[in-house]
Amino acid sequence: MTERTLAIIKPDAVERHLAGKIIQRIEDEGFQIRAMRRIHLSAAQAEGFYAVHRARPFFTSLTQFMSSGPAIVLVLEAADAIKKWRTLMGATDPAKADAGTMRKEFAQSIERNATHGSDAPETAAYEIGYFFAGIDLI
Ligand code: ADP
Ligand code: MG
């Protein structure tokens, strides 16, 4: 079933000029890029995006990092896109990520881990709607 997911090239990867390499991999793996935008999140916008994690010990550090510089947000479309993109990203902790994954290749730490991907259909719908309007996705 064709599905959409939200991907983010996080500030660490944008700062290190890795966006082009990551987008190339996304295209090579057969995703359609349905929408894409560069955005520098405010602290409040990062807190809203990661609201599900607000009780976690890393929440303040994570939202500071995510608002520290520009990021690129994308809507990716493919069969089974949510799982497919998470597989390509690799494990949250780059030390545990498989060879060839985005996080193994590009992450610096469990926090500065280069990319984000939605984890379920409900979160994908929320996260896509956080950044893009319906009219952007026709
Ligand atoms: P994922 O991004 O793989 O879905 P989570 O949803 O669990 O992972 O966490 C969201 C983000 O929070 C991670 O991508 C990472 O940037 C950061 N993070 C997760 N766990 C930790 C941790 N133990 N210490 C610091 N940052 C973390
Ligand atoms: Mg997550």
Coordinates of C-alpha atoms and ligand atoms in Angstrom, one line a residue:
M1 CA 0.0 0.0 0.0
T2 CA 1.4 3.4 -0.9
E3 CA 2.0 5.4 2.2
R4 CA 3.5 8.7 3.3
T5 CA 6.0 9.5 6.1
L6 CA 7.6 12.6 7.5
A7 CA 11.4 12.7 7.3
I8 CA 13.6 15.4 8.7
I9 CA 17.3 16.0 7.9
K10 CA 18.2 17.3 11.3
P11 CA 20.3 20.4 12.0
D12 CA 23.5 18.4 12.6
A13 CA 23.3 16.9 9.1
V14 CA 22.3 20.2 7.4
E15 CA 25.2 22.0 9.2
R16 CA 27.7 19.4 7.9
H17 CA 26.4 19.7 4.3
L18 CA 25.1 16.2 4.2
A19 CA 21.6 17.1 2.9
G20 CA 22.5 16.3 -0.7
K21 CA 23.9 12.9 0.1
I22 CA 20.8 12.0 2.2
I23 CA 18.4 13.2 -0.5
Q24 CA 20.3 11.2 -3.1
R25 CA 19.9 8.1 -1.0
I26 CA 16.2 8.8 -0.5
E27 CA 15.7 9.0 -4.3
D28 CA 18.0 6.0 -5.0
E29 CA 15.8 3.9 -2.6
G30 CA 12.7 4.7 -4.7
F31 CA 10.9 7.2 -2.5
Q32 CA 8.9 10.0 -4.2
I33 CA 9.6 13.3 -2.5
R34 CA 6.1 14.8 -2.3
A35 CA 7.0 18.0 -0.4
M36 CA 10.2 19.5 1.0
R37 CA 11.1 22.6 2.9
R38 CA 14.0 24.1 4.9
I39 CA 13.0 25.4 8.3
H40 CA 14.7 26.8 11.4
L41 CA 12.5 25.7 14.2
S42 CA 11.9 27.9 17.3
A43 CA 12.3 26.2 20.7
A44 CA 8.5 26.2 21.1
Q45 CA 8.0 24.6 17.6
A46 CA 10.5 21.9 18.4
E47 CA 8.8 21.3 21.8
G48 CA 5.5 20.9 20.0
F49 CA 6.9 18.5 17.5
Y50 CA 8.4 16.3 20.2
A51 CA 5.6 16.7 22.7
V52 CA 5.2 12.9 23.1
H53 CA 8.8 12.9 24.6
R54 CA 8.2 15.8 27.0
A55 CA 8.7 13.6 30.1
R56 CA 11.9 12.1 28.8
P57 CA 15.3 13.2 30.4
F58 CA 16.6 14.2 27.0
F59 CA 13.7 16.4 26.0
T60 CA 15.3 19.8 26.8
S61 CA 18.5 18.9 25.1
L62 CA 16.7 17.4 22.1
T63 CA 14.5 20.4 21.6
Q64 CA 17.5 22.8 22.0
F65 CA 19.4 20.8 19.4
M66 CA 16.5 20.6 17.0
S67 CA 16.1 24.4 17.2
S68 CA 19.8 25.1 16.9
G69 CA 19.9 25.6 13.2
P70 CA 18.0 24.9 9.9
A71 CA 16.6 21.5 9.2
I72 CA 14.9 20.1 6.0
V73 CA 11.5 18.5 6.4
L74 CA 10.2 16.1 3.7
V75 CA 7.2 14.1 2.9
L76 CA 8.3 10.8 1.4
E77 CA 6.0 8.5 -0.4
A78 CA 6.5 4.8 -1.2
A79 CA 5.0 1.4 -0.6
D80 CA 5.3 0.8 3.2
A81 CA 7.1 4.2 3.5
I82 CA 7.1 4.4 7.3
K83 CA 8.9 1.2 7.8
K84 CA 11.0 1.6 4.7
W85 CA 12.4 5.0 5.8
R86 CA 13.0 3.8 9.4
T87 CA 15.0 0.8 8.0
L88 CA 17.1 3.1 5.8
M89 CA 17.7 5.5 8.8
G90 CA 18.8 2.7 11.1
A91 CA 18.7 2.5 14.9
T92 CA 18.3 5.7 17.0
D93 CA 21.7 5.1 18.5
P94 CA 24.3 5.1 15.6
A95 CA 26.4 2.7 17.6
K96 CA 23.6 0.2 17.1
A97 CA 22.7 1.1 13.5
D98 CA 23.4 -1.4 10.7
A99 CA 26.1 -0.7 8.1
G100 CA 24.9 1.4 5.2
T101 CA 22.1 3.2 7.2
M102 CA 21.8 7.0 7.3
R103 CA 22.5 7.0 11.1
K104 CA 25.5 4.7 10.8
E105 CA 27.0 6.8 8.0
F106 CA 26.1 10.3 9.2
A107 CA 25.1 10.4 12.9
Q108 CA 27.5 11.8 15.5
S109 CA 25.6 10.6 18.6
I110 CA 22.3 9.2 19.8
E111 CA 21.0 12.8 19.9
R112 CA 22.7 14.3 16.9
N113 CA 21.6 11.4 14.7
A114 CA 21.1 13.1 11.3
T115 CA 17.5 12.1 10.5
H116 CA 14.0 11.7 11.8
G117 CA 11.2 9.4 10.6
S118 CA 7.6 8.9 11.7
D119 CA 7.1 5.6 13.6
A120 CA 3.4 4.7 12.8
P121 CA 0.5 5.9 10.5
E122 CA -1.0 8.1 13.3
T123 CA 2.3 9.8 14.0
A124 CA 3.0 10.2 10.3
A125 CA -0.3 12.0 9.8
Y126 CA 0.3 14.3 12.8
E127 CA 3.9 15.1 11.8
I128 CA 3.1 15.7 8.1
G129 CA 0.3 18.0 9.2
Y130 CA 2.7 19.8 11.6
F131 CA 4.8 21.1 8.7
F132 CA 2.6 20.9 5.5
A133 CA -0.9 22.0 4.5
G134 CA -3.1 19.8 2.4
I135 CA -2.6 22.1 -0.5
D136 CA 1.2 21.4 -0.4
L137 CA 0.5 17.7 -0.9
I138 CA -1.9 17.5 -3.9
Ligands
ADP1 P1 13.7 7.8 16.8 O1 14.1 9.2 16.3 O2 14.6 6.7 16.3 O3 12.2 7.6 16.6 P2 13.0 8.4 19.6 O4 11.6 8.8 19.0 O5 13.0 7.5 20.7 O6 13.9 7.9 18.4 O7 13.7 9.8 20.1 C1 13.6 11.0 19.3 C2 14.9 11.6 19.2 O8 15.4 12.0 20.5 C3 16.0 10.7 18.7 O9 16.0 10.6 17.2 C4 17.3 11.4 19.2 O10 17.6 12.6 18.4 C5 16.8 11.8 20.6 N1 17.1 10.8 21.6 C6 16.5 9.6 21.8 N2 17.0 8.9 22.8 C7 18.0 9.7 23.3 C8 18.9 9.6 24.4 N3 18.9 8.5 25.2 N4 19.8 10.6 24.7 C9 19.7 11.7 23.9 N5 18.9 11.9 22.8 C10 18.0 10.9 22.6
MG2 MG 10.6 8.6 17.3

